[in-house]
Amino acid sequence: MRKPFGTSFQPIPVRLEEGKFEMKAQTIACQYAPYELIKEWGIRGVRHPLALTQAPDAATSRRMVKKLFPYMSKEEHALHARAWERELHILQDCWKKTVDKSFRKIFGRPYTAADYVVSGIARDEFDEPTKKKLRLICHKQSVAASAGNAHASAATKAVMAKFQEVQHA
């Protein structure tokens, strides 16, 4: 069997500098754990490298994030979790605005939750470019939520609560 990442595992260094967060989806959310680690963790039914966004449960995502980024402190994990949370809110607003604009153009009234028919794209009546944009937004939302939850679980509840108090003060 071919080993796609070789035998030695080297985590990709990602650091926060002076409190600034740069969204690096390729190094944070889409970082793959090599099959050697997956095999070592004993995840049933998984026989391939696994991305952080593909983790089957919170415990696995926490293990993955700790192994992939061993040099990050709990506070840095909390910063990353909050940054991904902000990104998720931005994406949700973008989705809502896109759907509402397209819905008003077709039906002449504002979009409501009761009008949701098709998963991700809301309505099949939307034009193809709009549906493509909505699918892309949904995919990015999934990545942001998975990465944020993984970093939040690595930060622990106490650190996240303390970090949230500092944010609101």
C-alpha positions as a LaTeX table, in Angstrom:
\begin{tabular}{lrrr}
\hline
Residue & $x$ (\AA) & $y$ (\AA) & $z$ (\AA) \\
\hline
Met1 & 0.00 & 0.00 & 0.00 \\
Arg2 & 1.27 & 3.44 & $-0.96$ \\
Lys3 & 1.91 & 5.93 & 1.87 \\
Pro4 & 0.83 & 9.36 & 0.58 \\
Phe5 & 2.69 & 11.40 & 3.20 \\
Gly6 & 5.74 & 9.26 & 3.82 \\
Thr7 & 6.59 & 7.76 & 7.17 \\
Ser8 & 7.54 & 10.87 & 9.12 \\
Phe9 & 4.86 & 13.37 & 10.14 \\
Gln10 & 5.74 & 17.07 & 10.23 \\
Pro11 & 3.03 & 19.51 & 11.37 \\
Ile12 & 2.75 & 22.73 & 9.36 \\
Pro13 & 3.69 & 25.74 & 11.50 \\
Val14 & 0.88 & 28.31 & 11.78 \\
Arg15 & 1.40 & 31.12 & 14.27 \\
Leu16 & $-0.57$ & 34.17 & 15.30 \\
Glu17 & 1.51 & 37.34 & 15.22 \\
Glu18 & 0.57 & 40.29 & 17.42 \\
Gly19 & $-3.03$ & 39.12 & 17.75 \\
Lys20 & $-3.62$ & 39.15 & 13.98 \\
Phe21 & $-5.39$ & 36.20 & 12.42 \\
Glu22 & $-4.96$ & 35.31 & 8.79 \\
Met23 & $-7.44$ & 32.83 & 7.42 \\
Lys24 & $-5.32$ & 30.04 & 5.97 \\
Ala25 & $-7.79$ & 27.33 & 5.07 \\
Gln26 & $-5.13$ & 25.11 & 3.52 \\
Thr27 & $-2.98$ & 25.03 & 6.66 \\
Ile28 & $-5.62$ & 25.15 & 9.38 \\
Ala29 & $-8.94$ & 23.61 & 8.35 \\
Cys30 & $-7.90$ & 21.39 & 5.46 \\
Gln31 & $-4.74$ & 20.03 & 7.04 \\
Tyr32 & $-4.69$ & 16.25 & 6.63 \\
Ala33 & $-3.58$ & 13.85 & 9.32 \\
Pro34 & $-1.54$ & 11.06 & 7.71 \\
Tyr35 & $-2.92$ & 7.54 & 7.74 \\
Glu36 & $-0.26$ & 6.46 & 10.28 \\
Leu37 & $-1.89$ & 8.75 & 12.89 \\
Ile38 & $-5.44$ & 7.71 & 11.97 \\
Lys39 & $-4.43$ & 4.06 & 12.30 \\
Glu40 & $-2.77$ & 4.79 & 15.66 \\
Trp41 & $-5.94$ & 6.49 & 16.95 \\
Gly42 & $-8.07$ & 3.50 & 15.99 \\
Ile43 & $-10.89$ & 5.30 & 14.21 \\
Arg44 & $-13.16$ & 2.53 & 12.99 \\
Gly45 & $-13.79$ & 2.30 & 9.26 \\
Val46 & $-11.27$ & 4.97 & 8.24 \\
Arg47 & $-8.50$ & 3.66 & 5.99 \\
His48 & $-7.14$ & 6.90 & 4.49 \\
Pro49 & $-5.68$ & 10.27 & 5.53 \\
Leu50 & $-8.30$ & 12.41 & 7.22 \\
Ala51 & $-8.81$ & 16.18 & 7.01 \\
Leu52 & $-9.70$ & 18.13 & 10.13 \\
Thr53 & $-13.07$ & 18.93 & 8.56 \\
Gln54 & $-13.77$ & 15.19 & 8.10 \\
Ala55 & $-13.38$ & 14.22 & 11.75 \\
Pro56 & $-16.26$ & 11.94 & 12.79 \\
Asp57 & $-16.62$ & 13.44 & 16.28 \\
Ala58 & $-15.38$ & 16.19 & 18.61 \\
Ala59 & $-12.87$ & 13.97 & 20.40 \\
Thr60 & $-11.19$ & 13.05 & 17.11 \\
Ser61 & $-11.06$ & 16.67 & 15.93 \\
Arg62 & $-9.52$ & 17.68 & 19.27 \\
Arg63 & $-6.86$ & 14.96 & 18.95 \\
Met64 & $-6.18$ & 15.98 & 15.37 \\
Val65 & $-5.78$ & 19.67 & 16.12 \\
Lys66 & $-3.48$ & 18.96 & 19.07 \\
Lys67 & $-1.34$ & 16.64 & 16.96 \\
Leu68 & $-1.28$ & 18.87 & 13.87 \\
Phe69 & $-0.49$ & 22.04 & 15.84 \\
Pro70 & 1.44 & 20.88 & 18.94 \\
Tyr71 & 3.15 & 24.24 & 19.51 \\
Met72 & $-0.11$ & 26.20 & 19.88 \\
Ser73 & $-1.18$ & 27.19 & 23.37 \\
Lys74 & $-4.79$ & 26.94 & 24.57 \\
Glu75 & $-5.07$ & 30.72 & 24.22 \\
Glu76 & $-3.95$ & 30.52 & 20.57 \\
His77 & $-6.52$ & 27.80 & 19.95 \\
Ala78 & $-9.14$ & 30.11 & 21.50 \\
Leu79 & $-8.06$ & 32.94 & 19.16 \\
His80 & $-8.36$ & 30.65 & 16.16 \\
Ala81 & $-11.76$ & 29.40 & 17.33 \\
Arg82 & $-13.08$ & 32.96 & 17.68 \\
Ala83 & $-11.66$ & 33.95 & 14.28 \\
Trp84 & $-13.36$ & 30.97 & 12.62 \\
Glu85 & $-16.57$ & 31.89 & 14.45 \\
Arg86 & $-16.39$ & 35.43 & 13.02 \\
Glu87 & $-15.77$ & 33.98 & 9.56 \\
Leu88 & $-18.80$ & 31.71 & 9.98 \\
His89 & $-21.05$ & 34.67 & 10.88 \\
Ile90 & $-19.81$ & 36.60 & 7.83 \\
Leu91 & $-20.58$ & 33.63 & 5.59 \\
Gln92 & $-24.03$ & 33.18 & 7.13 \\
Asp93 & $-24.84$ & 36.84 & 6.48 \\
Cys94 & $-23.60$ & 36.51 & 2.90 \\
Trp95 & $-25.83$ & 33.45 & 2.37 \\
Lys96 & $-28.87$ & 35.22 & 3.81 \\
Lys97 & $-28.34$ & 38.33 & 1.66 \\
Thr98 & $-27.81$ & 36.28 & $-1.50$ \\
Val99 & $-30.93$ & 34.21 & $-0.90$ \\
Asp100 & $-33.06$ & 37.21 & 0.01 \\
Lys101 & $-31.91$ & 39.19 & $-3.05$ \\
Ser102 & $-32.63$ & 36.30 & $-5.44$ \\
Phe103 & $-35.93$ & 35.47 & $-3.74$ \\
Arg104 & $-37.15$ & 39.07 & $-4.00$ \\
Lys105 & $-36.19$ & 39.14 & $-7.68$ \\
Ile106 & $-38.23$ & 36.02 & $-8.45$ \\
Phe107 & $-41.17$ & 36.19 & $-6.00$ \\
Gly108 & $-41.34$ & 39.90 & $-5.17$ \\
Arg109 & $-41.34$ & 39.45 & $-1.39$ \\
Pro110 & $-38.76$ & 38.86 & 1.37 \\
Tyr111 & $-37.43$ & 35.35 & 2.01 \\
Thr112 & $-38.63$ & 33.53 & 5.15 \\
Ala113 & $-37.55$ & 30.22 & 6.71 \\
Ala114 & $-40.80$ & 28.63 & 5.51 \\
Asp115 & $-39.65$ & 29.21 & 1.91 \\
Tyr116 & $-36.63$ & 26.91 & 2.34 \\
Val117 & $-37.10$ & 23.92 & 0.01 \\
Val118 & $-33.72$ & 22.65 & $-1.26$ \\
Ser119 & $-30.76$ & 21.94 & 1.02 \\
Gly120 & $-28.05$ & 24.57 & 0.74 \\
Ile121 & $-29.47$ & 26.52 & $-2.17$ \\
Ala122 & $-32.91$ & 27.23 & $-0.61$ \\
Arg123 & $-34.91$ & 27.21 & $-3.88$ \\
Asp124 & $-34.56$ & 25.39 & $-7.19$ \\
Glu125 & $-36.01$ & 28.40 & $-9.01$ \\
Phe126 & $-32.79$ & 30.42 & $-8.50$ \\
Asp127 & $-30.53$ & 30.83 & $-11.54$ \\
Glu128 & $-27.43$ & 28.61 & $-11.88$ \\
Pro129 & $-24.80$ & 31.25 & $-10.92$ \\
Thr130 & $-26.73$ & 31.98 & $-7.70$ \\
Lys131 & $-27.05$ & 28.29 & $-6.86$ \\
Lys132 & $-23.34$ & 27.78 & $-7.50$ \\
Lys133 & $-22.50$ & 30.71 & $-5.21$ \\
Leu134 & $-24.81$ & 29.38 & $-2.47$ \\
Arg135 & $-23.23$ & 25.90 & $-2.66$ \\
Leu136 & $-19.76$ & 27.44 & $-2.32$ \\
Ile137 & $-20.88$ & 29.51 & 0.67 \\
Cys138 & $-22.35$ & 26.39 & 2.32 \\
His139 & $-19.09$ & 24.50 & 1.81 \\
Lys140 & $-17.09$ & 27.35 & 3.33 \\
Gln141 & $-19.52$ & 27.49 & 6.27 \\
Ser142 & $-18.93$ & 23.80 & 6.91 \\
Val143 & $-15.15$ & 24.29 & 6.88 \\
Ala144 & $-15.36$ & 27.30 & 9.20 \\
Ala145 & $-17.66$ & 25.49 & 11.65 \\
Ser146 & $-15.50$ & 22.34 & 11.71 \\
Ala147 & $-12.24$ & 24.24 & 12.18 \\
Gly148 & $-13.76$ & 26.54 & 14.82 \\
Asn149 & $-15.18$ & 23.63 & 16.80 \\
Ala150 & $-11.88$ & 21.74 & 16.63 \\
His151 & $-9.89$ & 24.71 & 17.91 \\
Ala152 & $-12.50$ & 25.43 & 20.59 \\
Ser153 & $-12.31$ & 21.86 & 21.86 \\
Ala154 & $-8.50$ & 22.08 & 21.98 \\
Ala155 & $-8.72$ & 25.34 & 23.93 \\
Thr156 & $-11.01$ & 23.82 & 26.61 \\
Lys157 & $-14.18$ & 25.40 & 27.99 \\
Ala158 & $-12.45$ & 27.33 & 30.77 \\
Val159 & $-10.05$ & 29.12 & 28.41 \\
Met160 & $-12.83$ & 29.84 & 25.91 \\
Ala161 & $-15.01$ & 31.32 & 28.69 \\
Lys162 & $-12.12$ & 33.43 & 29.98 \\
Phe163 & $-11.30$ & 34.58 & 26.45 \\
Gln164 & $-14.94$ & 35.51 & 25.85 \\
Glu165 & $-15.03$ & 37.61 & 29.05 \\
Val166 & $-11.97$ & 39.52 & 27.86 \\
Gln167 & $-13.62$ & 40.11 & 24.46 \\
His168 & $-16.75$ & 41.61 & 26.07 \\
Ala169 & $-14.88$ & 43.76 & 28.61 \\
\hline
\end{tabular}
